[in-house]
XYZ file of C-alpha atoms in Angstrom:
616
model
C -35.782 4.398 88.719
C -37.896 3.074 90.732
C -40.458 0.361 90.494
C -43.504 2.312 90.308
C -42.654 3.906 87.388
C -42.322 0.967 84.568
C -42.668 -0.315 81.749
C -39.493 2.784 81.078
C -40.912 5.367 78.590
C -38.044 4.507 75.936
C -35.325 1.611 77.390
C -33.353 3.394 75.554
C -30.043 1.952 72.712
C -28.635 -1.257 73.677
C -24.838 -1.257 73.016
C -25.669 -4.955 71.541
C -22.010 -5.548 70.071
C -21.006 -8.059 73.080
C -22.641 -9.591 75.903
C -20.011 -7.581 77.755
C -20.969 -4.497 76.031
C -24.656 -5.002 76.544
C -23.672 -5.661 80.491
C -21.622 -2.068 81.177
C -24.831 -0.199 78.945
C -27.374 -1.353 81.640
C -25.521 -1.110 83.873
C -24.701 3.049 82.841
C -28.534 3.222 82.594
C -29.145 2.154 86.316
C -25.958 4.524 87.994
C -28.372 6.259 89.983
C -29.611 2.920 91.220
C -25.823 1.586 91.585
C -25.191 4.199 93.701
C -27.778 3.991 96.696
C -27.476 0.664 96.373
C -23.253 0.802 96.355
C -23.587 3.812 99.351
C -25.859 1.356 102.121
C -23.714 -1.896 100.870
C -21.345 0.260 102.338
C -23.153 1.410 104.935
C -23.945 -2.270 106.446
C -20.793 -3.621 105.246
C -18.539 -1.025 107.906
C -20.900 -1.195 110.122
C -21.107 -4.558 111.049
C -16.885 -4.678 109.831
C -16.112 -3.000 112.940
C -17.768 -4.658 115.452
C -15.160 -5.965 115.906
C -12.868 -3.056 116.810
C -15.811 -2.423 119.730
C -15.963 -5.590 120.299
C -11.583 -5.555 120.865
C -12.372 -2.621 122.982
C -14.776 -3.400 124.872
C -12.071 -6.496 126.360
C -9.328 -4.595 126.986
C -11.365 -2.365 128.773
C -12.753 -5.115 131.053
C -9.404 -6.183 131.517
C -8.397 -2.421 131.863
C -11.159 -1.320 134.524
C -11.919 1.039 132.507
C -15.977 1.993 133.035
C -15.429 4.916 130.679
C -13.997 3.167 127.706
C -16.635 0.492 127.908
C -19.162 2.650 128.174
C -18.386 3.761 124.733
C -17.610 0.820 123.185
C -21.234 0.163 124.328
C -21.939 3.100 122.226
C -19.968 2.765 119.433
C -21.733 -1.325 118.984
C -25.110 0.612 119.479
C -24.151 2.964 116.674
C -22.183 -0.354 114.333
C -25.430 -1.688 114.722
C -27.744 0.681 114.107
C -25.884 1.347 111.147
C -25.940 -2.546 110.519
C -30.076 -3.137 111.027
C -30.463 0.464 108.284
C -27.927 0.063 105.386
C -28.995 -4.309 105.608
C -32.356 -2.864 105.124
C -31.569 -0.245 102.263
C -29.109 -2.845 99.965
C -32.313 -4.772 99.604
C -34.349 -2.538 98.813
C -32.311 -1.197 95.835
C -30.149 -4.187 95.327
C -34.167 -5.287 94.695
C -34.887 -2.415 92.530
C -31.528 -2.131 90.199
C -32.854 -6.618 89.319
C -36.370 -5.447 88.490
C -35.574 -2.983 86.763
C -32.710 -3.839 85.246
C -34.866 -6.825 84.139
C -37.656 -5.078 82.749
C -35.272 -3.351 80.651
C -34.155 -6.491 78.690
C -38.470 -7.586 78.660
C -38.677 -4.233 77.156
C -35.858 -3.905 74.764
C -36.977 -8.243 73.396
C -40.246 -6.861 73.442
C -39.348 -4.190 71.321
C -37.574 -6.281 68.605
C -40.290 -9.463 68.170
C -42.509 -6.241 67.292
C -40.871 -4.555 65.498
C -39.820 -7.566 63.302
C -42.647 -9.084 62.884
C -42.087 -12.239 61.418
C -38.832 -12.005 60.495
C -37.687 -13.008 63.841
C -38.468 -16.518 64.079
C -36.721 -16.531 61.090
C -33.269 -15.769 61.710
C -33.570 -16.839 65.123
C -35.490 -20.214 66.950
C -38.789 -19.791 68.083
C -37.174 -21.780 71.252
C -33.298 -18.981 71.663
C -36.589 -15.795 72.252
C -37.973 -18.147 75.488
C -34.575 -18.266 76.582
C -33.508 -14.739 76.657
C -37.072 -13.072 77.160
C -37.300 -15.965 81.338
C -34.271 -16.815 82.669
C -32.174 -14.911 80.666
C -33.227 -11.877 81.794
C -33.211 -13.343 85.358
C -29.366 -13.561 85.303
C -28.935 -10.781 83.896
C -31.014 -8.640 86.205
C -27.962 -10.289 88.515
C -25.295 -9.517 87.409
C -26.344 -5.439 86.983
C -27.617 -6.161 90.807
C -24.701 -7.922 92.447
C -22.064 -5.360 90.533
C -22.533 -2.822 93.307
C -22.844 -4.904 96.701
C -19.796 -6.766 95.132
C -17.922 -2.908 94.933
C -19.434 -1.986 98.361
C -17.795 -5.581 99.841
C -14.346 -4.878 97.876
C -13.647 -0.947 99.533
C -15.153 -2.576 103.151
C -12.302 -5.331 102.731
C -9.374 -2.560 101.828
C -10.131 -0.627 104.231
C -10.225 -3.132 107.476
C -6.814 -4.614 105.961
C -5.929 -0.618 105.746
C -7.186 0.109 109.766
C -5.545 -3.176 110.937
C -2.735 -2.609 109.301
C -3.120 0.745 111.664
C -4.103 -0.298 114.911
C -1.842 -3.409 115.263
C 0.497 -4.430 112.286
C 1.927 -6.904 114.158
C -1.161 -8.851 112.919
C -2.495 -6.672 110.821
C 0.050 -7.571 108.562
C -0.123 -11.066 107.707
C -4.021 -10.075 108.354
C -3.314 -7.330 104.745
C -1.353 -10.457 103.229
C -3.916 -12.976 103.899
C -6.864 -11.637 102.629
C -6.458 -10.892 99.207
C -5.219 -13.707 99.046
C -7.921 -15.430 99.990
C -10.353 -12.629 97.214
C -8.388 -14.289 95.074
C -8.700 -17.676 95.345
C -10.503 -18.703 92.994
C -9.127 -16.999 90.625
C -7.795 -19.546 88.687
C -10.251 -22.180 88.797
C -12.901 -19.174 87.211
C -12.215 -20.303 83.501
C -13.131 -23.785 84.131
C -16.435 -23.502 85.989
C -16.781 -21.139 83.423
C -17.012 -23.012 80.367
C -18.534 -25.598 82.332
C -21.880 -22.914 83.057
C -22.143 -21.800 79.612
C -21.707 -25.589 78.238
C -25.024 -26.556 80.292
C -26.565 -22.793 79.359
C -25.989 -24.033 75.279
C -27.792 -27.835 76.306
C -30.672 -25.957 77.901
C -31.059 -23.257 75.300
C -31.197 -26.248 73.244
C -33.631 -28.339 74.940
C -35.909 -25.606 75.470
C -35.545 -25.211 71.994
C -36.265 -28.326 71.259
C -39.259 -28.177 73.664
C -41.224 -25.294 72.036
C -40.937 -27.053 69.234
C -42.328 -29.897 70.971
C -44.998 -28.334 72.203
C -46.509 -26.433 68.891
C -45.872 -29.228 66.501
C -47.553 -31.570 69.147
C -51.131 -32.040 67.219
C -49.031 -32.936 64.305
C -46.328 -35.648 65.631
C -49.233 -37.010 67.427
C -51.416 -36.969 63.594
C -48.128 -39.185 62.400
C -47.271 -40.686 66.393
C -44.098 -39.645 67.039
C -44.614 -38.731 69.984
C -42.917 -40.774 71.082
C -40.071 -40.264 69.347
C -39.580 -36.686 69.646
C -40.206 -37.621 74.300
C -37.078 -40.024 73.643
C -35.323 -36.973 72.105
C -36.188 -34.346 75.318
C -34.870 -36.821 77.341
C -32.149 -37.075 76.428
C -31.898 -33.987 76.001
C -32.616 -32.933 79.656
C -29.902 -36.102 80.989
C -27.391 -34.312 78.759
C -28.381 -30.682 80.906
C -28.778 -32.595 84.096
C -24.553 -33.745 84.146
C -23.578 -30.328 81.865
C -25.530 -28.938 85.354
C -23.792 -31.394 87.920
C -20.304 -31.099 86.167
C -21.454 -27.397 87.223
C -21.382 -27.771 90.454
C -18.940 -29.826 91.869
C -16.463 -26.256 90.178
C -18.721 -24.503 92.268
C -18.953 -25.979 95.740
C -14.986 -26.300 95.135
C -15.156 -22.331 94.695
C -16.777 -22.499 97.142
C -15.071 -24.960 99.642
C -11.431 -22.785 99.404
C -13.956 -19.789 100.275
C -14.439 -21.655 103.581
C -11.490 -23.715 103.782
C -8.333 -20.883 102.544
C -10.486 -18.572 105.762
C -9.913 -21.051 108.644
C -6.661 -21.853 107.702
C -5.996 -17.856 108.073
C -7.845 -17.593 111.931
C -5.440 -20.808 112.953
C -1.918 -18.583 111.624
C -3.212 -15.467 113.514
C -4.435 -17.211 116.616
C -1.107 -18.229 117.094
C 1.223 -15.442 115.621
C -1.567 -14.365 117.992
C -0.677 -16.012 120.515
C 2.791 -15.975 119.928
C 2.199 -11.623 120.214
C 0.762 -11.664 123.279
C 3.238 -13.802 124.966
C 6.087 -11.393 124.045
C 3.428 -8.347 125.584
C 3.410 -7.109 121.819
C 0.226 -7.355 121.406
C -3.192 -6.959 124.721
C -5.720 -9.466 124.861
C -8.195 -6.545 123.262
C -6.501 -5.834 120.052
C -6.542 -9.736 119.402
C -10.073 -10.414 120.103
C -10.556 -7.466 117.533
C -9.074 -8.328 115.214
C -9.444 -12.377 114.871
C -12.489 -11.122 114.923
C -12.161 -8.755 112.024
C -10.862 -11.274 109.809
C -14.022 -14.197 110.917
C -15.774 -10.986 109.939
C -14.240 -10.213 107.150
C -15.887 -14.443 105.039
C -19.192 -12.397 104.996
C -18.337 -9.897 102.608
C -15.892 -12.327 100.662
C -18.404 -14.214 99.945
C -19.826 -11.416 97.405
C -16.433 -11.926 95.313
C -17.284 -15.619 95.097
C -21.275 -14.420 94.187
C -19.855 -11.381 91.701
C -17.914 -14.145 89.364
C -20.707 -17.199 89.235
C -23.296 -14.320 88.682
C -20.260 -13.542 85.166
C -20.437 -16.186 84.353
C -24.363 -17.177 84.409
C -24.668 -14.011 83.027
C -22.221 -14.192 79.679
C -24.637 -16.025 78.262
C -27.592 -14.725 78.733
C -26.012 -11.557 77.814
C -24.642 -13.061 73.919
C -27.633 -14.542 74.109
C -29.820 -11.320 74.648
C -27.376 -9.292 72.767
C -27.362 -11.568 68.842
C -31.266 -11.408 69.453
C -31.158 -7.504 70.073
C -28.693 -6.449 67.423
C -31.137 -8.579 64.934
C -32.339 -5.502 62.356
C -35.033 -4.509 59.958
C -33.808 -5.010 56.556
C -35.611 -2.159 56.209
C -35.341 1.300 58.315
C -38.857 1.468 61.211
C -38.411 4.811 61.499
C -38.597 5.903 57.948
C -39.526 9.789 57.084
C -40.827 11.575 59.522
C -41.539 14.363 57.694
C -44.096 11.562 55.575
C -46.129 12.017 59.185
C -48.247 14.338 58.845
C -48.961 13.567 54.545
C -51.568 10.601 55.257
C -51.252 7.081 54.371
C -50.065 6.403 50.563
C -52.381 4.506 48.388
C -52.900 3.565 44.691
C -51.365 0.269 43.401
C -49.605 -2.208 45.292
C -45.980 -2.864 43.549
C -42.925 -4.954 44.085
C -40.141 -3.526 42.029
C -38.035 -6.887 42.371
C -40.188 -9.094 41.036
C -42.767 -7.173 39.198
C -46.162 -8.117 40.882
C -48.329 -5.474 40.638
C -51.981 -5.240 43.075
C -54.224 -2.883 41.351
C -56.565 -0.532 43.713
C -59.301 -1.313 44.942
C -59.061 -5.469 43.097
C -58.554 -9.246 44.062
C -55.285 -10.216 42.801
C -54.744 -14.322 43.023
C -50.263 -15.237 43.066
C -48.911 -18.457 42.243
C -46.473 -19.056 43.565
C -44.905 -22.813 43.247
C -43.070 -22.444 46.507
C -44.539 -22.196 48.628
C -41.624 -20.959 51.028
C -40.791 -18.150 48.486
C -44.271 -16.840 49.098
C -44.463 -16.200 52.857
C -41.702 -14.335 52.157
C -43.298 -12.548 48.857
C -46.246 -11.396 51.576
C -43.918 -10.032 54.272
C -42.739 -8.215 51.340
C -45.557 -7.220 50.842
C -46.598 -5.976 53.913
C -42.895 -3.690 54.881
C -40.527 -5.572 56.545
C -39.238 -8.092 53.926
C -36.781 -10.339 56.314
C -33.377 -10.351 53.681
C -32.631 -6.665 52.506
C -33.903 -5.818 48.858
C -35.652 -2.167 47.009
C -38.554 -1.131 48.460
C -42.118 -2.413 47.825
C -44.041 0.451 46.696
C -47.826 1.465 47.401
C -49.695 4.262 45.113
C -45.962 5.034 44.467
C -44.565 5.979 47.426
C -41.771 3.576 49.434
C -42.667 1.633 52.150
C -39.786 1.287 54.143
C -39.968 5.521 54.362
C -43.096 5.230 55.776
C -43.352 4.994 59.880
C -43.519 1.095 61.014
C -46.574 1.328 61.908
C -48.078 3.222 59.403
C -46.522 0.460 56.508
C -48.478 -2.628 59.088
C -51.846 0.612 59.279
C -51.790 0.469 55.277
C -50.483 -2.583 54.692
C -52.105 -5.750 57.260
C -50.325 -9.367 56.263
C -51.942 -11.716 57.464
C -49.031 -15.692 57.913
C -49.989 -18.466 56.950
C -50.197 -20.033 60.141
C -51.432 -16.983 62.395
C -52.044 -16.825 66.474
C -54.987 -16.898 67.530
C -54.681 -15.340 71.524
C -56.524 -17.082 74.767
C -59.253 -15.552 75.485
C -63.101 -14.551 74.411
C -63.413 -13.963 70.602
C -64.576 -10.485 72.218
C -61.236 -9.925 72.635
C -60.155 -11.696 69.929
C -61.550 -9.352 67.694
C -60.615 -6.686 69.600
C -58.711 -4.598 67.286
C -57.909 -1.340 65.550
C -59.823 -1.194 62.374
C -61.756 0.661 59.908
C -65.364 0.231 61.567
C -66.270 0.341 57.975
C -66.932 -3.185 58.191
C -68.325 -5.821 60.676
C -67.987 -8.112 63.734
C -71.350 -9.879 62.266
C -69.548 -9.131 57.955
C -65.782 -10.863 58.726
C -67.761 -13.856 60.632
C -69.756 -14.664 57.963
C -67.646 -13.819 55.095
C -65.427 -16.204 56.618
C -67.658 -19.085 57.664
C -67.245 -19.216 60.774
C -70.898 -20.768 62.033
C -69.507 -23.190 62.779
C -67.006 -22.410 64.250
C -69.522 -19.419 66.240
C -71.092 -22.671 67.206
C -68.341 -24.310 68.658
C -67.308 -21.935 70.898
C -70.475 -21.896 72.411
C -70.676 -25.779 73.310
C -67.060 -25.412 74.599
C -67.520 -22.926 77.236
C -69.835 -22.901 80.051
C -71.883 -20.571 80.096
C -71.725 -18.209 77.182
C -74.798 -17.813 75.066
C -73.319 -15.510 73.615
C -70.779 -16.181 71.329
C -68.999 -13.241 71.884
C -68.427 -14.054 75.283
C -66.940 -17.862 74.823
C -63.492 -19.076 75.260
C -60.964 -19.535 73.146
C -58.117 -21.594 74.602
C -54.067 -20.854 74.426
C -53.765 -20.756 70.376
C -56.616 -21.834 69.880
C -55.982 -25.698 69.891
C -59.177 -26.509 71.090
C -60.281 -25.946 67.199
C -59.382 -27.872 63.567
C -56.789 -26.352 62.167
C -59.841 -24.869 59.284
C -61.543 -23.880 62.494
C -58.581 -22.186 63.773
C -57.595 -20.168 59.735
C -60.987 -18.944 59.572
C -61.136 -17.267 62.736
C -58.410 -16.048 61.702
C -59.794 -14.388 58.656
C -62.368 -13.284 60.218
C -59.789 -11.334 62.367
C -58.138 -9.554 58.911
C -61.839 -8.887 57.441
C -62.995 -7.121 60.178
C -59.594 -5.637 60.502
C -61.450 -3.838 57.251
C -57.145 -2.433 55.787
C -55.950 -0.730 52.634
C -54.490 -3.094 51.438
C -55.051 -7.399 53.064
C -52.188 -10.084 51.932
C -53.657 -13.454 52.470
C -51.143 -16.114 52.166
C -52.959 -19.223 52.440
C -56.172 -18.708 54.000
C -57.858 -21.678 53.254
C -55.400 -24.485 52.829
C -56.691 -26.756 55.669
C -60.922 -25.510 54.625
C -62.645 -28.327 52.836
C -63.344 -27.316 49.003
C -67.904 -26.505 50.141
C -66.532 -23.739 52.876
C -63.616 -22.186 50.880
C -65.767 -21.993 47.642
C -68.009 -20.360 49.454
C -64.929 -17.870 51.492
C -64.073 -17.301 48.292
C -67.502 -15.401 47.272
C -67.937 -13.510 51.019
C -64.104 -12.131 50.714
C -65.466 -11.116 47.065
C -67.913 -9.267 48.549
C -66.648 -7.611 51.379
C -63.694 -6.721 50.508
C -64.991 -4.803 46.912
C -63.227 -1.970 46.461
C -60.126 -2.764 48.760
C -57.072 -3.982 47.991
C -56.699 -7.149 48.036
C -53.736 -9.364 47.619
C -53.958 -13.642 48.571
C -51.672 -15.715 47.988
C -52.454 -19.378 46.992
C -52.464 -22.283 44.080
C -56.401 -23.297 44.623
C -58.478 -23.112 41.822
C -61.717 -22.432 43.230
C -59.752 -18.913 45.085
C -58.544 -17.893 41.829
C -62.017 -18.802 39.565
C -62.764 -14.980 42.228
C -60.291 -12.813 41.399
C -59.718 -10.209 39.797
C -56.304 -11.288 38.681
C -54.264 -14.413 38.658
C -50.497 -13.411 38.873
C -47.674 -16.074 38.305
C -44.320 -16.138 40.384
C -42.029 -18.223 39.581
C -38.571 -18.295 39.984
C -38.538 -15.086 41.668
C -39.672 -13.240 38.640
C -43.457 -12.691 37.264
C -44.232 -14.738 34.782
C -47.674 -14.741 33.310
C -50.321 -12.549 34.268
C -54.352 -13.452 33.424
C -57.388 -15.004 34.463
C -57.369 -17.874 36.069
C -59.221 -21.046 33.166
C -56.937 -18.621 30.791
C -53.699 -19.229 32.056
C -54.760 -22.860 33.543
C -55.217 -23.553 29.135
C -52.925 -21.156 27.989
C -49.398 -21.284 30.393
C -48.297 -25.303 31.246
C -46.327 -24.116 34.755
C -48.907 -22.252 35.874
C -51.217 -25.427 34.617
C -49.207 -27.826 36.898
C -48.891 -25.502 40.240
C -52.656 -25.148 40.538
C -53.063 -28.592 38.689
C -50.453 -30.558 41.006
C -49.315 -32.593 37.135
C -46.500 -34.084 36.852
C -43.970 -33.364 34.337
C -45.183 -37.103 31.904
C -48.330 -35.636 32.747
C -47.452 -31.934 31.721
C -45.698 -33.039 28.193
C -49.078 -34.997 27.539
C -51.479 -31.675 28.741
C -48.948 -29.008 26.183
C -48.770 -32.660 23.116
C -52.353 -32.191 22.953
C -52.930 -28.487 23.253
C -50.118 -29.277 20.300
C -52.607 -30.890 18.623
C -55.720 -28.370 19.498
C -53.939 -25.763 18.609
C -53.155 -27.177 14.546
C -56.845 -28.746 13.914
C -57.488 -25.603 14.856
C -55.189 -23.984 12.567
C -56.344 -26.105 9.467
C -60.107 -25.501 10.535
C -59.269 -22.428 9.626
C -57.282 -22.004 7.167
C -60.240 -24.201 5.131
C -62.632 -21.702 6.278
C -61.155 -19.702 4.555
C -60.236 -21.237 1.548
C -64.341 -22.338 1.052
C -64.548 -18.015 2.150
C -62.278 -17.653 -1.320
C -64.035 -20.179 -3.468
C -67.339 -18.464 -2.046
C -66.278 -14.987 -2.981
C -65.326 -15.721 -6.612
C -68.486 -17.412 -7.645
C -70.189 -14.095 -6.506
C -69.107 -12.422 -9.072
C -68.877 -15.231 -11.145
């Protein structure tokens, strides 16, 4: 896999049972790149490690006054330098490729998971954690995946050099063969503590990221209630905790690095002392002593990769665990659906939820009233075919939505959340969405009462004469809540799906504008199935059918004015009645009903007397 081939046509199905299993899955899925990196790494490390032997042969040739061996040593030295340069160049190239391709695979997997789960993702995982996984964690995971092949090449080089030294000079080679493994494994007892400290640092950094993300998302509200300083102090404390944890983790890694410097120095002293002793006895030649000494010095280079792989694993393991936790999330219903229905087209008809008994007749405007806003949000998700909890599938025209492919289900039923997101860009780009083509942009904007919004966008965009070219800032932060709601509503109306589900589309709009929006939505969606979750009388009065959902079940069905008069629970939600007011309203209703019954009874008696007089 090369970088120019990204993104992957299919990133695959990850093994998300644990962080280490996910890392192993990533390694296996780019095995070709790992083998290339291993091959170039072996060429580079072995060429570097052979340099001391060439130098030793050259020195011994000078001592022995052998021109032929000196020329041979020079040729070998040039060959090793060429191999080192070539291997280093392509090792870096292959390592960077492995890093980027692994990170790109993880990002694709996360993007697919986010698209698959939709709004249910942030209900099950904190938004800050998703941000942390898709940014910093991706880099750390890629680091470990690419570092593994370089570590393997370094480990093989250490083994080959030890074996070569034992053959080349058994006395000194035996000392090195014993000392190098000790150097490589000396830091192992410290790794668990270093890993724990790194985990603590990552956990605190994740909390700080979540806090920052949530604070930025609610900055407008915080300013309104004067809570900026409170959350700023919280973030300061969280960032200081991250700093202290990072310092503690850095101290441990500094200790490991110091050991990696100290122990090779001690080994060099031992080799020199013992080598000089052997040289005095005539058991070691000068060239051999120089070769062994130089080999020990050169070995500090591949040994650094032992420290790097330990750091990479300790940093990437919690990152991989977080990524696996996100990737292991599954939809409550299958995203694949029944593929044999792909040729049948999109279903049409009534929208029915067996769990609550909610029925939205085809071609009509149905308003749904829920006392609990969270219940309304969950029910809206269910109607869209992507619930956050397992349960019976919603039916569209008698066809379960979970039997449809995810793309088809979302084409048939569009759900607009109560807090829709506006991406930065022009208004034209905002409305560049899949649409039926039957509704124009001007019609949708007019029905959503966006005239003042367009004027505000043009005024805030330099050089934009056409409102469609006016720019929208990130998440529409320059607009008010009501203006953002109306732009989002216009986008949904422009899409013109067969079934449109709106969750509190006018909660931040004034009553006069809300009344015009209600009429505009009713006119524009005539003949289309529309479900509106709301408790606004202005919207409810324009609905063909109003459904009251109480404690997870349909409690009453009718029209707005009839339900207000006859259904106390409906009236309590719509009119915001207190318990005392509801009791008083019930008493007044009972009195009026008794009076009416008495009047009807008196009228019946008079009617009978009139019939008796006529017969007489």
